[in-house]
Tab-separated table of N, CA and C in Angstrom:
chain	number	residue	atom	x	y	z
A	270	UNK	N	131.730	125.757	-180.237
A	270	UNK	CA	131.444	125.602	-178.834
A	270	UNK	C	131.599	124.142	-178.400
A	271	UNK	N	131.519	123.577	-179.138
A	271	UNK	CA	131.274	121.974	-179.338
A	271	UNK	C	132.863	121.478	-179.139
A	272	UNK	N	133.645	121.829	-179.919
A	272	UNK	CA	135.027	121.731	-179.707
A	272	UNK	C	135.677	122.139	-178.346
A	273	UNK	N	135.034	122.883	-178.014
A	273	UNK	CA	135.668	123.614	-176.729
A	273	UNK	C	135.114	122.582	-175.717
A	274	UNK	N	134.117	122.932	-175.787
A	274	UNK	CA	133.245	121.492	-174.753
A	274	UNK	C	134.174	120.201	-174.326
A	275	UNK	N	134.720	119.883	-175.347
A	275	UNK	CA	134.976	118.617	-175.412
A	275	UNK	C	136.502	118.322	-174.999
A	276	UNK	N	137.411	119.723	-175.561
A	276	UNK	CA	138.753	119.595	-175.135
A	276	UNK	C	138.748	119.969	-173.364
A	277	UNK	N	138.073	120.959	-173.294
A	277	UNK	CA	138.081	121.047	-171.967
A	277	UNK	C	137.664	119.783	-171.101
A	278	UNK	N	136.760	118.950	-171.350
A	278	UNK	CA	136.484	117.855	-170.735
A	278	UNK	C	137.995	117.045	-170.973
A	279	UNK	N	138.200	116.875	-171.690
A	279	UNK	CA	139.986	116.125	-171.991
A	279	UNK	C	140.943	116.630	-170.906
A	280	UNK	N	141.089	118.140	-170.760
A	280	UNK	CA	141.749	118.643	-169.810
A	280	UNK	C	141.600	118.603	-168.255
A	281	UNK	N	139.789	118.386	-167.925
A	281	UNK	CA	139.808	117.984	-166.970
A	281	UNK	C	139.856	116.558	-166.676
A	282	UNK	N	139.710	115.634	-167.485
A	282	UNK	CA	140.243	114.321	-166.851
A	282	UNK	C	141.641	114.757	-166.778
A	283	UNK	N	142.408	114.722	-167.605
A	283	UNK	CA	143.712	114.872	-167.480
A	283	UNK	C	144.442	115.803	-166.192
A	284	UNK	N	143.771	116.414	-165.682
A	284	UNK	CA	143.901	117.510	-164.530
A	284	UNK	C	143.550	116.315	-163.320
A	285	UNK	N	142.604	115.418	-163.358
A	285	UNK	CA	141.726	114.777	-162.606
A	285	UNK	C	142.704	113.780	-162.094
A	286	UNK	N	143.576	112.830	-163.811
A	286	UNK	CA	144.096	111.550	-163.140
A	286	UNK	C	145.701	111.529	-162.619
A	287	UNK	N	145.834	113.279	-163.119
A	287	UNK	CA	147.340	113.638	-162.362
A	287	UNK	C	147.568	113.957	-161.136
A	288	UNK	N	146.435	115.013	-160.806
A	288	UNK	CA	146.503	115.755	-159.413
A	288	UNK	C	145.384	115.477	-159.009
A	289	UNK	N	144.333	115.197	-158.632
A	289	UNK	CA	143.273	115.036	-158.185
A	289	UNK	C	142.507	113.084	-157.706
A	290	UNK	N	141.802	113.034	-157.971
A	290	UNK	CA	141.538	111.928	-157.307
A	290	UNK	C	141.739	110.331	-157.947
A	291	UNK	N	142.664	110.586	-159.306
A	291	UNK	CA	143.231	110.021	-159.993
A	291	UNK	C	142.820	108.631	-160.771
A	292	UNK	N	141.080	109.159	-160.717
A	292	UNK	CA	140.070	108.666	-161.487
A	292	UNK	C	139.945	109.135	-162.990
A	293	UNK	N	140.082	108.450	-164.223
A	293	UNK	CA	140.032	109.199	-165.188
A	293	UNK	C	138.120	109.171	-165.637
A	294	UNK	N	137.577	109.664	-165.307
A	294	UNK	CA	136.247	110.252	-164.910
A	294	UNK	C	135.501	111.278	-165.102
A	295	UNK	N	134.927	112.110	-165.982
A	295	UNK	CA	134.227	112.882	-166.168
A	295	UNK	C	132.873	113.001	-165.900
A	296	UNK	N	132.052	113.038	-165.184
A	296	UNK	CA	130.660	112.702	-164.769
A	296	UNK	C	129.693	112.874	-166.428
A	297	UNK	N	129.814	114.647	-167.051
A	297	UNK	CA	129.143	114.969	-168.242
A	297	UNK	C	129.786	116.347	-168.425
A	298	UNK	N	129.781	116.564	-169.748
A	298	UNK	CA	129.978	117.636	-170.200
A	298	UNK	C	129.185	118.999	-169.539
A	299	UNK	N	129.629	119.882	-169.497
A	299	UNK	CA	129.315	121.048	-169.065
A	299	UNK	C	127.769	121.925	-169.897
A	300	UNK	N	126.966	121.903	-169.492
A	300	UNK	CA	126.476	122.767	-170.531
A	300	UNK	C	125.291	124.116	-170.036
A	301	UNK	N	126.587	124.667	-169.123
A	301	UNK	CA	126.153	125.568	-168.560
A	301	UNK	C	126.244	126.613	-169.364
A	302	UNK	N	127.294	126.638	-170.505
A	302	UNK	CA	127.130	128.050	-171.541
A	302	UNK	C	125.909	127.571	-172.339
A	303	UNK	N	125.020	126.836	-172.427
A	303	UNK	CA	123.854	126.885	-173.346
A	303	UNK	C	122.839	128.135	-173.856
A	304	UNK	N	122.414	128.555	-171.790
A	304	UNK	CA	121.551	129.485	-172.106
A	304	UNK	C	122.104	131.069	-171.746
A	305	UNK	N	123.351	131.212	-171.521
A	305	UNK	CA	124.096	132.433	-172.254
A	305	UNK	C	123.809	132.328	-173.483
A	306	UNK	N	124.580	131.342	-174.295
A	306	UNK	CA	124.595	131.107	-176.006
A	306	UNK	C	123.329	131.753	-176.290
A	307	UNK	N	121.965	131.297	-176.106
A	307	UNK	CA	120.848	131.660	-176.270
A	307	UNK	C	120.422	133.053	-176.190
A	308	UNK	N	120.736	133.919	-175.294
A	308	UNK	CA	120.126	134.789	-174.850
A	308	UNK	C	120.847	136.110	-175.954
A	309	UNK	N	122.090	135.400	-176.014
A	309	UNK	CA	123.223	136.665	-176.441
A	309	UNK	C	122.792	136.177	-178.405
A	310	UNK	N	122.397	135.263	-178.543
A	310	UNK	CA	121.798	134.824	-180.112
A	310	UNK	C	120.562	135.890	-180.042
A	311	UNK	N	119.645	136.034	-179.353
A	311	UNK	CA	118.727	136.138	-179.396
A	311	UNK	C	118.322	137.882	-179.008
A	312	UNK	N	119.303	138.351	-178.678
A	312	UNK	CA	119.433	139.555	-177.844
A	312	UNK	C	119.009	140.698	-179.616
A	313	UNK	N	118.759	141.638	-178.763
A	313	UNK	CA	118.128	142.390	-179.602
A	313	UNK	C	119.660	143.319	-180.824
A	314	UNK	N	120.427	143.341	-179.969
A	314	UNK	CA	121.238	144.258	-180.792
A	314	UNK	C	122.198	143.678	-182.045
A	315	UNK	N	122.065	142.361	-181.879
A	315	UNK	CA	122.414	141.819	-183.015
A	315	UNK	C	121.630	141.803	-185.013
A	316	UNK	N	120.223	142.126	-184.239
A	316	UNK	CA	119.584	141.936	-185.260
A	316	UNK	C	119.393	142.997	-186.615
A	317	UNK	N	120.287	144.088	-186.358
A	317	UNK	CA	120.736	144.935	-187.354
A	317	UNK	C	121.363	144.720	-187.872
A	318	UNK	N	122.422	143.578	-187.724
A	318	UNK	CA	123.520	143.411	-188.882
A	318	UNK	C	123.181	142.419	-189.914
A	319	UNK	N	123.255	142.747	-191.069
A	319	UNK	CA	123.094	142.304	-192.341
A	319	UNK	C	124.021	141.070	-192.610
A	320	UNK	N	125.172	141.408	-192.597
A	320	UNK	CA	126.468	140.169	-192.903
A	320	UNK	C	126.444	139.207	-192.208
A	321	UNK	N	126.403	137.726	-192.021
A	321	UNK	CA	125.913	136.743	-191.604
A	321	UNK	C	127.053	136.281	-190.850
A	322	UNK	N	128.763	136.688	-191.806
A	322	UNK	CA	129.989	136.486	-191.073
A	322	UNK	C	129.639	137.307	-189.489
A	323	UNK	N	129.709	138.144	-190.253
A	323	UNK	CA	129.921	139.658	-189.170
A	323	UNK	C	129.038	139.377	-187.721
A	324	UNK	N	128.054	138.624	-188.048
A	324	UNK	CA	126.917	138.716	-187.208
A	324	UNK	C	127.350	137.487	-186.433
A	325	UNK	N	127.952	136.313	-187.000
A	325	UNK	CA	128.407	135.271	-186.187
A	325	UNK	C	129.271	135.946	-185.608
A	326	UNK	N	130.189	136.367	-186.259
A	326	UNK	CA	131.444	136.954	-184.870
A	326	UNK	C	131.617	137.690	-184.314
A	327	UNK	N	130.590	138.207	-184.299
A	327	UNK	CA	130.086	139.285	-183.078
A	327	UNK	C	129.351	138.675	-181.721
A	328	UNK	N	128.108	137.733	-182.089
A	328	UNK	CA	127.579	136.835	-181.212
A	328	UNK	C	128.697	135.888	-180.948
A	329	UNK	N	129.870	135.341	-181.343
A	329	UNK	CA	130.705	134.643	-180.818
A	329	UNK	C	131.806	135.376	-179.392
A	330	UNK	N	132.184	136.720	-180.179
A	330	UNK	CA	132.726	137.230	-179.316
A	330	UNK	C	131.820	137.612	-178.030
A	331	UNK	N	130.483	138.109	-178.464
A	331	UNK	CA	129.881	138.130	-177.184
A	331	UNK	C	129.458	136.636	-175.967
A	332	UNK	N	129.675	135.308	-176.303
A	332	UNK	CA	129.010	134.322	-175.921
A	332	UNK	C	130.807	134.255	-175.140
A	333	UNK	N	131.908	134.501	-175.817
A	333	UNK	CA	133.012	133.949	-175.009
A	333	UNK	C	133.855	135.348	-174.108
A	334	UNK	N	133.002	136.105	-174.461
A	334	UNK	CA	133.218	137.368	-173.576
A	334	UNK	C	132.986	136.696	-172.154
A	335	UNK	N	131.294	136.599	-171.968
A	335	UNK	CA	130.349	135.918	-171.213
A	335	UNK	C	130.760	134.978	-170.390
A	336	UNK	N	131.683	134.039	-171.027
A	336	UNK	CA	131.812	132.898	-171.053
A	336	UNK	C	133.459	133.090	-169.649
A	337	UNK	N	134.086	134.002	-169.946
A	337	UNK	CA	134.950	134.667	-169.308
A	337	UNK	C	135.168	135.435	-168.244
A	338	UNK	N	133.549	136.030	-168.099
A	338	UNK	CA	133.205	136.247	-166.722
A	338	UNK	C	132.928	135.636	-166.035
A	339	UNK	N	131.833	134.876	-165.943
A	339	UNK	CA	131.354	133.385	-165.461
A	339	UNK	C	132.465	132.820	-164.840
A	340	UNK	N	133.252	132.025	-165.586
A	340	UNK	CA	134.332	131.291	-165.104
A	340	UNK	C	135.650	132.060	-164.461
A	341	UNK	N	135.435	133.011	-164.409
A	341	UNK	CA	135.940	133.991	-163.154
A	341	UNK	C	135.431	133.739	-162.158
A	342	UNK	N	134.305	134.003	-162.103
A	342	UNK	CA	133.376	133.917	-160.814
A	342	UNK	C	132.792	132.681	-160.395
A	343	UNK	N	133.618	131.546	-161.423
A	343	UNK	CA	133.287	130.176	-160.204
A	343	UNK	C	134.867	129.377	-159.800
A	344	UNK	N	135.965	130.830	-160.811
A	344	UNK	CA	137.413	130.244	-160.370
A	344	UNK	C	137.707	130.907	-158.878
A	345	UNK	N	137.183	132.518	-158.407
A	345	UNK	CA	137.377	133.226	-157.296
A	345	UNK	C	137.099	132.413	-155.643
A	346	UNK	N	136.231	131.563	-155.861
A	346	UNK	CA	135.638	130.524	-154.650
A	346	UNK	C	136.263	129.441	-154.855
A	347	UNK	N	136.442	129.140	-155.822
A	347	UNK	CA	137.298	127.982	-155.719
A	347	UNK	C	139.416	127.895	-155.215
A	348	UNK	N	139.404	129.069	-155.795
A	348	UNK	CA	140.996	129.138	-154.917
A	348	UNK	C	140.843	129.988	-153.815
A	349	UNK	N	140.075	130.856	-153.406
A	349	UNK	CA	139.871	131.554	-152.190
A	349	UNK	C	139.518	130.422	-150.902
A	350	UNK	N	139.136	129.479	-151.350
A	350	UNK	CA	138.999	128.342	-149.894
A	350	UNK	C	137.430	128.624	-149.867
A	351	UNK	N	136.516	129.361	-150.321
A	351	UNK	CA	135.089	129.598	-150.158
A	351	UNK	C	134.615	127.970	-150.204
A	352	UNK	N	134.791	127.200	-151.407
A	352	UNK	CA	134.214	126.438	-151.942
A	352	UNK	C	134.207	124.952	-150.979
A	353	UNK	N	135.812	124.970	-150.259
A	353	UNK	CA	135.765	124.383	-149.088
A	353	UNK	C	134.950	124.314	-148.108
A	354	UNK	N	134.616	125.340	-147.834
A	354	UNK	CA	133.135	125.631	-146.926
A	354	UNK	C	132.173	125.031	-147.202
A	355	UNK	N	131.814	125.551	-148.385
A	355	UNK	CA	130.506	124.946	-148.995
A	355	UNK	C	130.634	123.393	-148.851
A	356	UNK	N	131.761	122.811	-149.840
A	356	UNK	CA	131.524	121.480	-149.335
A	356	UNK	C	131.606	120.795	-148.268
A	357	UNK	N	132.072	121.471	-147.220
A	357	UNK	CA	132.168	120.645	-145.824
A	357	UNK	C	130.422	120.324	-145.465
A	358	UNK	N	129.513	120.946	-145.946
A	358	UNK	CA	128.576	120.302	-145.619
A	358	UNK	C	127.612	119.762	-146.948
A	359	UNK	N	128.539	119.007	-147.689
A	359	UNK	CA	128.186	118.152	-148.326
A	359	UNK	C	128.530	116.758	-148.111
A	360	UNK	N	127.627	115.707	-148.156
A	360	UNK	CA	127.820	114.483	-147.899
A	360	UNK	C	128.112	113.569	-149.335
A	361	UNK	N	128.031	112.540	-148.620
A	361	UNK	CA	128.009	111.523	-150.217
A	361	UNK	C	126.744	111.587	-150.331
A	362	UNK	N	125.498	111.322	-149.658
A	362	UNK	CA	124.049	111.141	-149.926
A	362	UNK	C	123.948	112.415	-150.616
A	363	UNK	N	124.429	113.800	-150.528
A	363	UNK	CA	123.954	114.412	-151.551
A	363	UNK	C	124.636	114.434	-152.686
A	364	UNK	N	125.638	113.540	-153.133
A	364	UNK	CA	126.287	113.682	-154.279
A	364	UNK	C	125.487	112.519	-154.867
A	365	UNK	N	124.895	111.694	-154.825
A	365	UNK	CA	124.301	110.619	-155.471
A	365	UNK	C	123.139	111.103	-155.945
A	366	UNK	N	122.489	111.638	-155.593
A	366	UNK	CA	121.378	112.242	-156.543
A	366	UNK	C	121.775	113.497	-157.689
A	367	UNK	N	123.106	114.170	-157.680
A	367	UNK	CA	123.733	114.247	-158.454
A	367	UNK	C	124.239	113.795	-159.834
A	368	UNK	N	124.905	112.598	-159.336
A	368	UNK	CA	125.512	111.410	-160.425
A	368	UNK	C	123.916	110.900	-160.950
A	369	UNK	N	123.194	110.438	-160.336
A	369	UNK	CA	121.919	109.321	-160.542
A	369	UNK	C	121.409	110.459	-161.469
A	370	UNK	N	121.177	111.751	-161.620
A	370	UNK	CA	120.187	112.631	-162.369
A	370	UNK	C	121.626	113.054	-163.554
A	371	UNK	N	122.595	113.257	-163.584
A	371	UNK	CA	123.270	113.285	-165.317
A	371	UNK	C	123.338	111.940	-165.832
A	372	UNK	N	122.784	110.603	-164.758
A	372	UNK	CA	123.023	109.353	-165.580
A	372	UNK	C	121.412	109.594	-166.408
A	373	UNK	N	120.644	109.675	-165.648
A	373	UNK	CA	119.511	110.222	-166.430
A	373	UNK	C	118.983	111.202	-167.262
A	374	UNK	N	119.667	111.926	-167.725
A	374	UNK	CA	120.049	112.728	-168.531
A	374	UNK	C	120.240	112.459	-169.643
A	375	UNK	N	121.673	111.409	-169.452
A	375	UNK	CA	122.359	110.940	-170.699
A	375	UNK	C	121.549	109.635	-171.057
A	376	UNK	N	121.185	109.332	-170.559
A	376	UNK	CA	120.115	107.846	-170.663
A	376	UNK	C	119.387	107.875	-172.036
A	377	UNK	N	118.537	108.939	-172.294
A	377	UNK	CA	117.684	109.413	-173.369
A	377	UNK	C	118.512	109.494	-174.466
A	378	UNK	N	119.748	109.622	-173.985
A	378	UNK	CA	120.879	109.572	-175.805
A	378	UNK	C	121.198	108.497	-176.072
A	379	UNK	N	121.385	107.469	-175.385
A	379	UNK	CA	121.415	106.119	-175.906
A	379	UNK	C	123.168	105.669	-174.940
């Protein structure tokens, strides 16, 4: 997951300093699949299987199943023009408490 995390962050700078605002810039890693990961670890129907392989790649396939819907449903607003909306009534004052709270975030890691 960790790998994925990280190339995808690569891809979006790289997406960022070609076509986009041509800042090579990542604010923070994503870690919105966390508490999917969690729930689908933790979910009850896994806990019959014996084989430890078997049982990882089953909870894997289920976390990037997951992982596939989701990002459907935040790609559909974003090329439909929805997301345009939304941000037209966003300012810069609300993007700074944004940035200011993942700088604080990451602060605690050194």
């Amino acid at each position: 997951m960790i790998q994925t995390l990280l190339f995808v962050a690569g891809l979006n700078t790289l997406t960022q300093t070609l076509f986009g605002t041509r800042l090579p810039a990542v604010i923070g890693g994503s870690f919105t699949f966390v508490p999917t990961t969690i729930s689908i670890i933790l979910a009850g129907r896994y806990n019959d299987i014996a084989d430890p392989q078997e049982k990882f790649e089953r909870i894997m396939r289920g976390t990037h199943d997951a992982l596939i819907v989701t990002s459907t449903l935040q790609i559909v607003p974003g090329f439909s023009g929805l997301w345009r909306n939304i941000t037209r009534f966003m300012s810069p004052l609300s993007a700074v408490p944004l940035v200011s709270l993942s700088g604080y975030g990451l602060y605690e890691l050194g």
